[in-house]
Amino acid sequence: MGFDLQKKDFDKDFVWGVSSAAYQVEGAHDIHDKGPSIWDSFVESKKNVFNGHDGKIACDFFYRYEEDILLMKQMNIDNFRFSLSWTRILPQGYGKISQEGVDYYNKVIDFCLECDITPWITLYHWDLPQALEEKGGWTNRDIIGWFEEYVKLCAKRFGDRVKHWMILNEPMVFTGAGYFLGVHAPGKKGLKNFIPAVHHASLCQALGGRTIRSLIPDAMVGTTFSCSQITPYSKKSKDLLAAKKADALLNRLFIEPVLGLGYPMDELRILRRLDEYHRPDDEKNLLFDFDFIGIQNYTREVVRHSYTTPYLKAKIVKATKRNVRTTLMDWEVHPPSIYEMISKFNQYTAIKKLIITENGAAFKDVVSNKEVHDPLRKSYLQSYLDQVYKAKKDGLKVDGYFVWTFTDNFEWAEGYFPRFGLVYVDFETQQRIVKSSGKWYSRFLNNGVSL
Ligand code: GAL
């Protein structure tokens, strides 16, 4: 069946956009008095990232923001989600402010507005100030005060013009990959780091929401979560139990405390260790009624019981071993996953609005005659969007969709190898080429009419 949806098939106020993140695109890593973030430090060790890649230049967005935002405009994209680099604004994480950093984001915001593009700001997309990491980073409870100072400053400097805010990007990924597995910055491992990082990130997510709302009363404030459909490997009770645990960890851990449901400790006993970090008012301080929740879905995971996996006794059966279609990230292409996640988050009736703040795919791109023909990415996006539409038609709450991502960029530990962009970037020359998926998205947003 072909894809024949257009933007007009969705509600008029359904939000369409693209997403990015500071460290993945900006470059200019040490310009002016910008301080280093944990990603600046992490990439210094060549073994941490594919082929020793780093984000020192990335897409050079710091210098090319006008060109890129103009291209968005030409492509009919009217919502741009991007993150602020904490250390561009507060080089040491707190204290001295970098006026150049503040000026830079003012220029980006003003240029978006000039182009009629609504800026959607993520306050924290994984680039913690290195100076704070040296004091323990997310494992140190003082992060609550550091984060509040940063959020207040951003609200005061940008809140007159920016009305769409997201507090954290995927806390499960930055605590899991960064503080448990050690495969992302800051490269810490083990439960002793993960457990306090989880609790402090949860407290900051709610505190950030309250701070934005109190300083920008007309703001729409949200936060974002990674989520994947979890399919048990078999109907055996051990596999069903393993799937439940994986679901608690990957999908429920950060949304439930904010809604007053507490951490999913019943399914995941290791979370009882969180009690050690609880202080008297925390229960209440974990709560916040966000205006919207952002969910980010790419794939599903098949999970089975495993005696050898510590704590969890569950493991993911890799997509590459399941004989299914995959992306360059070795993630299964499974469009119903996004429907399942919309449906799952709809069960939390307290959620007011649900926005897909990321969805997209990495495939191998080839430039030929100055064009990039990427049918796989286009069909991935179309088949996921079909499911979003189906969810909407089935009466589920879903209010927006952002593609990950606008330009190819620095894909964390995978470096520049997986390209997710609607726009191809030649990282030698910084030349941009709109891929055929990008041309399709822009036609879709223009209800079928080409540029
Ligand atoms: C998300 C993350 C993005 C991007 C994307 C693709 O988890 O928020 O920064 O890397 O995945 O892997």
Tab-separated table of C-alpha atoms and ligand atoms in Angstrom:
chain	number	residue	atom	x	y	z
A	1	MET	CA	0.000	0.000	0.000
A	2	GLY	CA	1.377	3.416	-0.948
A	3	PHE	CA	1.591	6.348	1.394
A	4	ASP	CA	-0.968	8.977	0.532
A	5	LEU	CA	-1.271	11.050	3.681
A	6	GLN	CA	-0.764	14.797	3.683
A	7	LYS	CA	-0.371	17.237	6.513
A	8	LYS	CA	-3.993	18.309	6.076
A	9	ASP	CA	-5.170	14.807	7.047
A	10	PHE	CA	-4.079	15.599	10.617
A	11	ASP	CA	-5.649	18.250	12.904
A	12	LYS	CA	-4.893	21.846	12.069
A	13	ASP	CA	-3.038	22.318	15.332
A	14	PHE	CA	-0.992	19.113	15.031
A	15	VAL	CA	2.628	20.255	15.330
A	16	TRP	CA	5.231	19.264	12.710
A	17	GLY	CA	8.935	19.790	13.046
A	18	VAL	CA	12.499	18.563	13.170
A	19	SER	CA	14.749	17.949	16.188
A	20	SER	CA	18.450	18.360	16.871
A	21	ALA	CA	20.853	18.740	19.803
A	22	ALA	CA	23.670	21.183	20.540
A	23	TYR	CA	26.637	18.833	20.774
A	24	GLN	CA	25.547	16.894	17.708
A	25	VAL	CA	25.465	19.901	15.380
A	26	GLU	CA	27.053	23.078	16.719
A	27	GLY	CA	30.805	22.500	16.653
A	28	ALA	CA	32.705	25.633	17.866
A	29	HIS	CA	33.452	23.536	20.923
A	30	ASP	CA	35.859	25.958	22.576
A	31	ILE	CA	34.909	29.322	21.115
A	32	HIS	CA	34.977	32.397	23.388
A	33	ASP	CA	34.799	31.338	27.003
A	34	LYS	CA	32.692	28.207	26.415
A	35	GLY	CA	33.548	25.571	29.006
A	36	PRO	CA	34.040	21.897	28.170
A	37	SER	CA	31.124	19.522	28.568
A	38	ILE	CA	31.363	15.828	29.406
A	39	TRP	CA	31.099	15.085	25.681
A	40	ASP	CA	34.075	17.344	24.917
A	41	SER	CA	36.041	15.279	27.416
A	42	PHE	CA	34.628	11.887	26.447
A	43	VAL	CA	35.643	12.224	22.786
A	44	GLU	CA	39.231	12.949	23.819
A	45	SER	CA	39.721	9.259	24.422
A	46	LYS	CA	39.723	7.857	20.895
A	47	LYS	CA	38.402	4.506	22.004
A	48	ASN	CA	35.094	5.956	23.179
A	49	VAL	CA	33.692	6.923	19.790
A	50	PHE	CA	33.647	5.169	16.422
A	51	ASN	CA	36.905	5.903	14.562
A	52	GLY	CA	37.863	8.526	17.143
A	53	HIS	CA	35.285	10.985	15.777
A	54	ASP	CA	34.335	14.057	17.809
A	55	GLY	CA	31.906	16.978	17.733
A	56	LYS	CA	34.530	19.730	17.583
A	57	ILE	CA	33.172	20.966	14.261
A	58	ALA	CA	30.163	18.693	13.693
A	59	CYS	CA	27.788	20.446	11.242
A	60	ASP	CA	29.296	23.827	12.040
A	61	PHE	CA	25.788	24.938	12.977
A	62	PHE	CA	27.289	27.550	15.283
A	63	TYR	CA	28.360	29.487	12.191
A	64	ARG	CA	25.811	28.169	9.721
A	65	TYR	CA	22.594	28.481	11.720
A	66	GLU	CA	21.189	31.062	9.323
A	67	GLU	CA	21.776	28.848	6.303
A	68	ASP	CA	20.219	25.836	8.037
A	69	ILE	CA	17.212	27.681	9.415
A	70	LEU	CA	16.585	29.237	6.001
A	71	LEU	CA	16.687	25.778	4.487
A	72	MET	CA	14.133	24.606	7.053
A	73	LYS	CA	11.942	27.493	6.060
A	74	GLN	CA	12.246	26.561	2.381
A	75	MET	CA	11.294	23.011	3.322
A	76	ASN	CA	8.059	24.180	5.017
A	77	ILE	CA	9.280	23.158	8.469
A	78	ASP	CA	7.844	25.541	11.014
A	79	ASN	CA	8.920	24.030	14.327
A	80	PHE	CA	12.565	23.513	15.241
A	81	ARG	CA	13.529	21.617	18.364
A	82	PHE	CA	17.124	22.220	19.447
A	83	SER	CA	19.024	22.133	22.707
A	84	LEU	CA	21.123	24.701	24.536
A	85	SER	CA	24.673	23.900	25.467
A	86	TRP	CA	24.869	24.520	29.221
A	87	THR	CA	28.601	25.348	29.071
A	88	ARG	CA	28.163	27.926	26.315
A	89	ILE	CA	26.006	29.860	28.769
A	90	LEU	CA	27.580	28.929	32.097
A	91	PRO	CA	31.127	27.742	31.290
A	92	GLN	CA	31.648	26.200	34.727
A	93	GLY	CA	28.046	25.024	35.124
A	94	TYR	CA	27.134	27.819	37.542
A	95	GLY	CA	28.404	31.239	38.525
A	96	LYS	CA	29.973	33.291	35.769
A	97	ILE	CA	27.749	33.768	32.719
A	98	SER	CA	29.150	33.838	29.190
A	99	GLN	CA	27.574	36.822	27.473
A	100	GLU	CA	28.796	35.530	24.100
A	101	GLY	CA	26.969	32.267	24.695
A	102	VAL	CA	23.760	34.054	25.629
A	103	ASP	CA	24.129	36.336	22.584
A	104	TYR	CA	24.588	33.350	20.316
A	105	TYR	CA	21.336	31.696	21.400
A	106	ASN	CA	19.540	35.027	21.183
A	107	LYS	CA	20.616	35.226	17.553
A	108	VAL	CA	19.457	31.685	16.815
A	109	ILE	CA	16.096	32.286	18.489
A	110	ASP	CA	15.577	35.636	16.779
A	111	PHE	CA	16.456	34.190	13.417
A	112	CYS	CA	13.950	31.344	13.874
A	113	LEU	CA	11.261	33.870	14.725
A	114	GLU	CA	12.185	36.064	11.764
A	115	CYS	CA	11.699	32.992	9.565
A	116	ASP	CA	8.358	32.164	11.253
A	117	ILE	CA	9.837	29.036	12.747
A	118	THR	CA	8.853	28.286	16.340
A	119	PRO	CA	11.842	27.424	18.530
A	120	TRP	CA	11.339	24.449	20.870
A	121	ILE	CA	14.162	24.385	23.382
A	122	THR	CA	15.515	21.308	25.148
A	123	LEU	CA	17.400	22.457	28.232
A	124	TYR	CA	19.492	19.346	28.680
A	125	HIS	CA	20.477	17.080	25.819
A	126	TRP	CA	23.344	15.214	27.508
A	127	ASP	CA	26.204	17.760	27.492
A	128	LEU	CA	26.725	18.259	31.218
A	129	PRO	CA	29.408	20.787	32.181
A	130	GLN	CA	32.661	18.909	32.771
A	131	ALA	CA	33.292	21.108	35.841
A	132	LEU	CA	30.129	19.644	37.394
A	133	GLU	CA	31.047	16.109	36.411
A	134	GLU	CA	34.254	16.590	38.359
A	135	LYS	CA	32.076	17.119	41.408
A	136	GLY	CA	30.154	13.904	40.665
A	137	GLY	CA	27.780	15.138	37.962
A	138	TRP	CA	24.356	13.522	38.087
A	139	THR	CA	25.405	11.356	41.031
A	140	ASN	CA	25.825	14.429	43.247
A	141	ARG	CA	22.634	15.785	44.767
A	142	ASP	CA	24.010	19.311	44.402
A	143	ILE	CA	23.068	19.008	40.737
A	144	ILE	CA	19.585	20.094	41.793
A	145	GLY	CA	20.862	23.558	42.696
A	146	TRP	CA	23.203	23.794	39.678
A	147	PHE	CA	20.425	22.790	37.315
A	148	GLU	CA	17.951	25.227	38.851
A	149	GLU	CA	20.384	28.094	38.370
A	150	TYR	CA	20.883	27.152	34.724
A	151	VAL	CA	17.155	26.766	34.025
A	152	LYS	CA	16.352	30.091	35.717
A	153	LEU	CA	18.954	31.863	33.638
A	154	CYS	CA	17.639	30.377	30.381
A	155	ALA	CA	14.062	31.237	31.304
A	156	LYS	CA	15.006	34.817	32.136
A	157	ARG	CA	17.159	35.372	29.047
A	158	PHE	CA	15.067	33.588	26.430
A	159	GLY	CA	11.593	33.171	27.924
A	160	ASP	CA	10.258	36.429	26.488
A	161	ARG	CA	10.424	34.830	23.026
A	162	VAL	CA	10.603	31.084	23.602
A	163	LYS	CA	7.336	29.518	24.733
A	164	HIS	CA	8.042	25.830	24.072
A	165	TRP	CA	10.407	24.112	26.468
A	166	MET	CA	11.576	20.607	27.209
A	167	ILE	CA	13.500	19.954	30.403
A	168	LEU	CA	15.451	16.732	29.758
A	169	ASN	CA	16.171	14.640	26.713
A	170	GLU	CA	15.743	10.929	27.400
A	171	PRO	CA	16.913	10.608	31.021
A	172	MET	CA	16.908	6.812	30.687
A	173	VAL	CA	19.532	7.008	27.960
A	174	PHE	CA	21.851	9.507	29.591
A	175	THR	CA	21.744	7.759	32.957
A	176	GLY	CA	21.779	4.240	31.478
A	177	ALA	CA	24.431	4.726	28.800
A	178	GLY	CA	26.416	7.369	30.704
A	179	TYR	CA	26.257	6.189	34.323
A	180	PHE	CA	25.543	2.439	34.131
A	181	LEU	CA	27.042	1.026	30.940
A	182	GLY	CA	29.724	3.661	30.499
A	183	VAL	CA	29.294	3.783	26.718
A	184	HIS	CA	28.282	7.462	26.652
A	185	ALA	CA	29.776	10.407	28.503
A	186	PRO	CA	30.876	10.558	31.239
A	187	GLY	CA	31.666	6.825	30.896
A	188	LYS	CA	30.719	5.849	34.440
A	189	LYS	CA	29.545	2.361	35.256
A	190	GLY	CA	27.560	0.385	37.755
A	191	LEU	CA	24.543	0.684	39.997
A	192	LYS	CA	26.375	2.905	42.473
A	193	ASN	CA	26.422	5.622	39.815
A	194	PHE	CA	23.191	4.793	38.010
A	195	ILE	CA	20.862	4.773	41.005
A	196	PRO	CA	21.691	8.268	42.337
A	197	ALA	CA	21.838	9.645	38.788
A	198	VAL	CA	18.293	8.376	38.180
A	199	HIS	CA	16.930	9.987	41.308
A	200	HIS	CA	18.638	13.326	40.762
A	201	ALA	CA	17.583	13.449	37.109
A	202	SER	CA	13.990	12.730	38.159
A	203	LEU	CA	14.086	15.534	40.710
A	204	CYS	CA	15.610	17.929	38.156
A	205	GLN	CA	13.031	17.039	35.526
A	206	ALA	CA	10.193	18.119	37.810
A	207	LEU	CA	12.069	21.090	39.255
A	208	GLY	CA	12.890	22.302	35.740
A	209	GLY	CA	9.191	22.146	34.874
A	210	ARG	CA	8.215	24.160	37.923
A	211	THR	CA	10.956	26.715	37.281
A	212	ILE	CA	9.947	27.330	33.662
A	213	ARG	CA	6.279	27.598	34.580
A	214	SER	CA	6.908	30.084	37.373
A	215	LEU	CA	9.139	32.330	35.257
A	216	ILE	CA	7.282	31.993	31.925
A	217	PRO	CA	3.620	31.586	32.845
A	218	ASP	CA	2.491	31.313	29.204
A	219	ALA	CA	5.044	28.595	28.358
A	220	MET	CA	4.194	25.103	27.143
A	221	VAL	CA	6.547	23.008	29.208
A	222	GLY	CA	7.318	19.384	28.545
A	223	THR	CA	10.058	16.816	28.877
A	224	THR	CA	11.037	13.867	26.689
A	225	PHE	CA	11.364	10.114	27.121
A	226	SER	CA	12.870	7.359	25.031
A	227	CYS	CA	10.537	4.399	24.668
A	228	SER	CA	10.421	1.117	22.778
A	229	GLN	CA	7.768	-1.514	22.394
A	230	ILE	CA	8.873	-4.570	24.356
A	231	THR	CA	7.989	-7.974	22.956
A	232	PRO	CA	8.670	-11.076	25.058
A	233	TYR	CA	10.789	-13.625	23.207
A	234	SER	CA	8.334	-16.426	23.993
A	235	LYS	CA	5.209	-17.035	26.038
A	236	LYS	CA	7.247	-18.802	28.740
A	237	SER	CA	6.654	-17.162	32.088
A	238	LYS	CA	10.360	-16.394	32.500
A	239	ASP	CA	10.430	-14.468	29.248
A	240	LEU	CA	7.210	-12.644	30.128
A	241	LEU	CA	8.743	-11.615	33.420
A	242	ALA	CA	11.952	-10.492	31.697
A	243	ALA	CA	9.886	-8.353	29.308
A	244	LYS	CA	8.059	-6.741	32.226
A	245	LYS	CA	11.342	-5.806	33.860
A	246	ALA	CA	12.720	-4.353	30.647
A	247	ASP	CA	9.527	-2.342	30.197
A	248	ALA	CA	9.815	-0.969	33.744
A	249	LEU	CA	13.410	0.047	33.113
A	250	LEU	CA	13.198	1.361	29.558
A	251	ASN	CA	9.707	2.836	29.437
A	252	ARG	CA	8.351	3.532	32.908
A	253	LEU	CA	11.240	4.566	35.122
A	254	PHE	CA	11.099	8.325	34.524
A	255	ILE	CA	7.472	9.010	33.584
A	256	GLU	CA	5.844	7.296	36.553
A	257	PRO	CA	7.429	9.254	39.418
A	258	VAL	CA	6.521	12.531	37.730
A	259	LEU	CA	2.888	11.444	37.566
A	260	GLY	CA	2.835	10.439	41.227
A	261	LEU	CA	2.998	6.699	40.547
A	262	GLY	CA	6.433	6.303	42.093
A	263	TYR	CA	9.337	4.335	40.646
A	264	PRO	CA	8.313	0.918	39.245
A	265	MET	CA	9.993	-0.930	42.125
A	266	ASP	CA	7.606	-3.874	42.188
A	267	GLU	CA	8.758	-5.029	38.771
A	268	LEU	CA	12.348	-3.989	39.280
A	269	ARG	CA	13.646	-4.779	42.724
A	270	ILE	CA	17.024	-3.131	42.173
A	271	LEU	CA	15.201	0.191	42.181
A	272	ARG	CA	14.644	-0.284	45.914
A	273	ARG	CA	18.161	1.014	46.232
A	274	LEU	CA	16.715	4.391	45.310
A	275	ASP	CA	15.334	4.594	48.851
A	276	GLU	CA	18.826	5.300	50.072
A	277	TYR	CA	18.813	8.615	48.190
A	278	HIS	CA	15.309	9.699	49.168
A	279	ARG	CA	14.940	12.773	51.371
A	280	PRO	CA	11.738	13.717	53.157
A	281	ASP	CA	10.172	16.017	50.544
A	282	ASP	CA	11.299	14.108	47.483
A	283	GLU	CA	8.002	12.332	46.894
A	284	LYS	CA	6.338	15.677	46.362
A	285	ASN	CA	9.293	17.188	44.529
A	286	LEU	CA	9.236	14.437	41.919
A	287	LEU	CA	5.815	15.617	40.752
A	288	PHE	CA	5.007	18.032	37.995
A	289	ASP	CA	2.027	18.332	35.655
A	290	PHE	CA	3.753	18.925	32.339
A	291	ASP	CA	1.800	20.619	29.551
A	292	PHE	CA	3.052	17.932	27.221
A	293	ILE	CA	5.123	14.786	27.230
A	294	GLY	CA	7.538	14.112	24.393
A	295	ILE	CA	8.049	10.490	23.410
A	296	GLN	CA	10.877	9.346	21.170
A	297	ASN	CA	10.518	6.043	19.426
A	298	TYR	CA	12.695	4.301	16.871
A	299	THR	CA	12.268	0.579	17.303
A	300	ARG	CA	11.059	-2.290	19.421
A	301	GLU	CA	13.039	-4.669	21.563
A	302	VAL	CA	12.565	-8.399	21.926
A	303	VAL	CA	13.473	-9.474	25.447
A	304	ARG	CA	14.190	-12.863	26.993
A	305	HIS	CA	15.165	-14.270	30.331
A	306	SER	CA	18.891	-14.474	31.019
A	307	TYR	CA	20.527	-16.023	34.063
A	308	THR	CA	23.788	-14.286	33.370
A	309	THR	CA	22.623	-10.670	33.181
A	310	PRO	CA	23.233	-9.156	36.602
A	311	TYR	CA	20.291	-7.516	38.433
A	312	LEU	CA	17.876	-7.619	35.516
A	313	LYS	CA	18.014	-11.315	34.559
A	314	ALA	CA	16.732	-10.181	31.190
A	315	LYS	CA	18.443	-9.480	27.903
A	316	ILE	CA	17.668	-7.976	24.555
A	317	VAL	CA	17.701	-10.353	21.591
A	318	LYS	CA	19.522	-8.332	18.976
A	319	ALA	CA	17.585	-7.448	15.837
A	320	THR	CA	20.524	-8.691	13.752
A	321	LYS	CA	19.890	-12.170	15.170
A	322	ARG	CA	16.182	-12.096	14.413
A	323	ASN	CA	16.228	-11.910	10.637
A	324	VAL	CA	14.291	-8.638	10.492
A	325	ARG	CA	14.837	-5.406	8.573
A	326	THR	CA	17.220	-3.096	10.407
A	327	THR	CA	18.680	0.401	10.163
A	328	LEU	CA	22.391	1.219	10.323
A	329	MET	CA	22.058	1.342	14.108
A	330	ASP	CA	21.052	-2.338	13.932
A	331	TRP	CA	17.617	-1.347	15.190
A	332	GLU	CA	14.618	-3.229	13.874
A	333	VAL	CA	12.333	-1.312	11.522
A	334	HIS	CA	8.997	-1.946	13.205
A	335	PRO	CA	6.390	0.750	12.542
A	336	PRO	CA	3.708	-0.642	14.920
A	337	SER	CA	6.113	0.188	17.744
A	338	ILE	CA	5.227	3.867	17.542
A	339	TYR	CA	1.509	3.057	17.691
A	340	GLU	CA	2.099	0.841	20.720
A	341	MET	CA	3.997	3.596	22.502
A	342	ILE	CA	1.347	6.207	21.768
A	343	SER	CA	-1.210	3.789	23.097
A	344	LYS	CA	0.883	2.957	26.180
A	345	PHE	CA	1.402	6.606	27.114
A	346	ASN	CA	-2.305	7.271	26.534
A	347	GLN	CA	-2.967	4.959	29.461
A	348	TYR	CA	-1.450	7.624	31.699
A	349	THR	CA	-4.578	9.732	31.641
A	350	ALA	CA	-2.896	12.636	33.432
A	351	ILE	CA	-0.810	13.382	30.332
A	352	LYS	CA	-2.330	16.435	28.701
A	353	LYS	CA	-0.621	16.375	25.319
A	354	LEU	CA	1.598	13.774	23.730
A	355	ILE	CA	4.106	14.782	21.101
A	356	ILE	CA	6.476	12.531	19.174
A	357	THR	CA	9.594	14.621	19.727
A	358	GLU	CA	11.872	12.227	17.796
A	359	ASN	CA	11.489	9.521	15.178
A	360	GLY	CA	13.813	8.751	12.310
A	361	ALA	CA	16.320	6.340	10.838
A	362	ALA	CA	19.931	5.946	9.755
A	363	PHE	CA	20.615	4.303	6.418
A	364	LYS	CA	23.609	4.365	4.130
A	365	ASP	CA	23.464	7.416	1.880
A	366	VAL	CA	25.195	7.747	-1.457
A	367	VAL	CA	25.720	11.039	-3.271
A	368	SER	CA	25.282	10.720	-6.985
A	369	ASN	CA	25.073	13.691	-9.343
A	370	LYS	CA	24.790	15.979	-6.312
A	371	GLU	CA	21.661	14.146	-5.184
A	372	VAL	CA	20.963	11.699	-2.385
A	373	HIS	CA	18.295	9.182	-3.128
A	374	ASP	CA	17.235	7.563	0.176
A	375	PRO	CA	14.087	5.526	-0.387
A	376	LEU	CA	14.627	3.475	2.762
A	377	ARG	CA	14.530	6.519	5.048
A	378	LYS	CA	11.509	7.891	3.240
A	379	SER	CA	9.600	4.648	3.542
A	380	TYR	CA	10.628	4.303	7.205
A	381	LEU	CA	9.239	7.754	7.987
A	382	GLN	CA	6.088	7.125	5.978
A	383	SER	CA	5.357	3.787	7.582
A	384	TYR	CA	5.844	5.229	11.097
A	385	LEU	CA	3.690	8.226	10.223
A	386	ASP	CA	0.968	5.902	8.968
A	387	GLN	CA	0.922	4.430	12.467
A	388	VAL	CA	0.765	7.865	14.072
A	389	TYR	CA	-2.199	8.646	11.854
A	390	LYS	CA	-3.838	5.343	12.743
A	391	ALA	CA	-3.403	6.148	16.438
A	392	LYS	CA	-5.013	9.521	15.920
A	393	LYS	CA	-7.919	7.963	14.011
A	394	ASP	CA	-8.354	5.393	16.772
A	395	GLY	CA	-8.957	8.272	19.146
A	396	LEU	CA	-5.592	8.204	20.894
A	397	LYS	CA	-4.014	11.432	22.053
A	398	VAL	CA	-1.104	12.467	19.842
A	399	ASP	CA	-0.455	16.095	19.064
A	400	GLY	CA	2.743	16.451	17.087
A	401	TYR	CA	5.624	14.803	15.290
A	402	PHE	CA	9.274	15.830	14.964
A	403	VAL	CA	11.697	14.022	12.667
A	404	TRP	CA	15.090	13.116	14.060
A	405	THR	CA	16.853	14.903	12.433
A	406	PHE	CA	17.314	17.857	10.121
A	407	THR	CA	20.954	17.451	9.051
A	408	ASP	CA	23.209	14.421	9.392
A	409	ASN	CA	25.195	14.929	12.574
A	410	PHE	CA	27.432	13.503	15.281
A	411	GLU	CA	25.664	10.357	16.442
A	412	TRP	CA	27.279	10.054	19.902
A	413	ALA	CA	29.348	6.857	20.311
A	414	GLU	CA	28.731	5.978	16.654
A	415	GLY	CA	30.356	9.196	15.438
A	416	TYR	CA	29.478	10.305	11.908
A	417	PHE	CA	28.865	6.788	10.650
A	418	PRO	CA	25.053	6.594	10.936
A	419	ARG	CA	23.344	9.406	9.034
A	420	PHE	CA	19.864	10.286	10.271
A	421	GLY	CA	19.319	13.571	8.411
A	422	LEU	CA	16.687	14.723	5.955
A	423	VAL	CA	19.574	16.818	4.698
A	424	TYR	CA	22.900	15.260	3.783
A	425	VAL	CA	26.061	16.900	5.115
A	426	ASP	CA	29.427	16.551	3.444
A	427	PHE	CA	31.553	16.856	6.576
A	428	GLU	CA	34.636	17.868	4.567
A	429	THR	CA	33.054	20.848	2.824
A	430	GLN	CA	29.970	21.353	5.045
A	431	GLN	CA	27.872	21.340	1.902
A	432	ARG	CA	24.192	20.468	2.457
A	433	ILE	CA	22.109	18.387	0.022
A	434	VAL	CA	18.412	17.879	0.662
A	435	LYS	CA	17.864	14.112	0.421
A	436	SER	CA	14.827	12.717	-1.366
A	437	SER	CA	13.340	11.984	2.092
A	438	GLY	CA	13.741	15.699	2.879
A	439	LYS	CA	12.030	16.630	-0.365
A	440	TRP	CA	9.218	14.246	0.456
A	441	TYR	CA	8.802	15.685	4.011
A	442	SER	CA	8.680	19.190	2.666
A	443	ARG	CA	6.058	18.204	0.042
A	444	PHE	CA	4.058	16.417	2.723
A	445	LEU	CA	4.120	19.561	4.859
A	446	ASN	CA	2.944	21.521	1.835
A	447	ASN	CA	0.056	19.102	1.234
A	448	GLY	CA	1.553	17.446	-1.793
A	449	VAL	CA	2.718	20.542	-3.604
A	450	SER	CA	6.437	20.539	-4.496
A	451	LEU	CA	8.696	23.474	-3.730
B	1	GAL	C1	18.010	9.737	20.594
B	1	GAL	C2	18.775	10.981	20.959
B	1	GAL	C3	19.299	11.756	19.796
B	1	GAL	C4	19.763	10.901	18.638
B	1	GAL	C5	18.789	9.776	18.333
B	1	GAL	C6	19.244	8.791	17.292
B	1	GAL	O1	18.130	8.790	21.596
B	1	GAL	O2	17.957	11.838	21.703
B	1	GAL	O3	20.271	12.632	20.258
B	1	GAL	O4	21.042	10.515	18.791
B	1	GAL	O5	18.483	9.056	19.487
B	1	GAL	O6	20.061	7.825	17.828
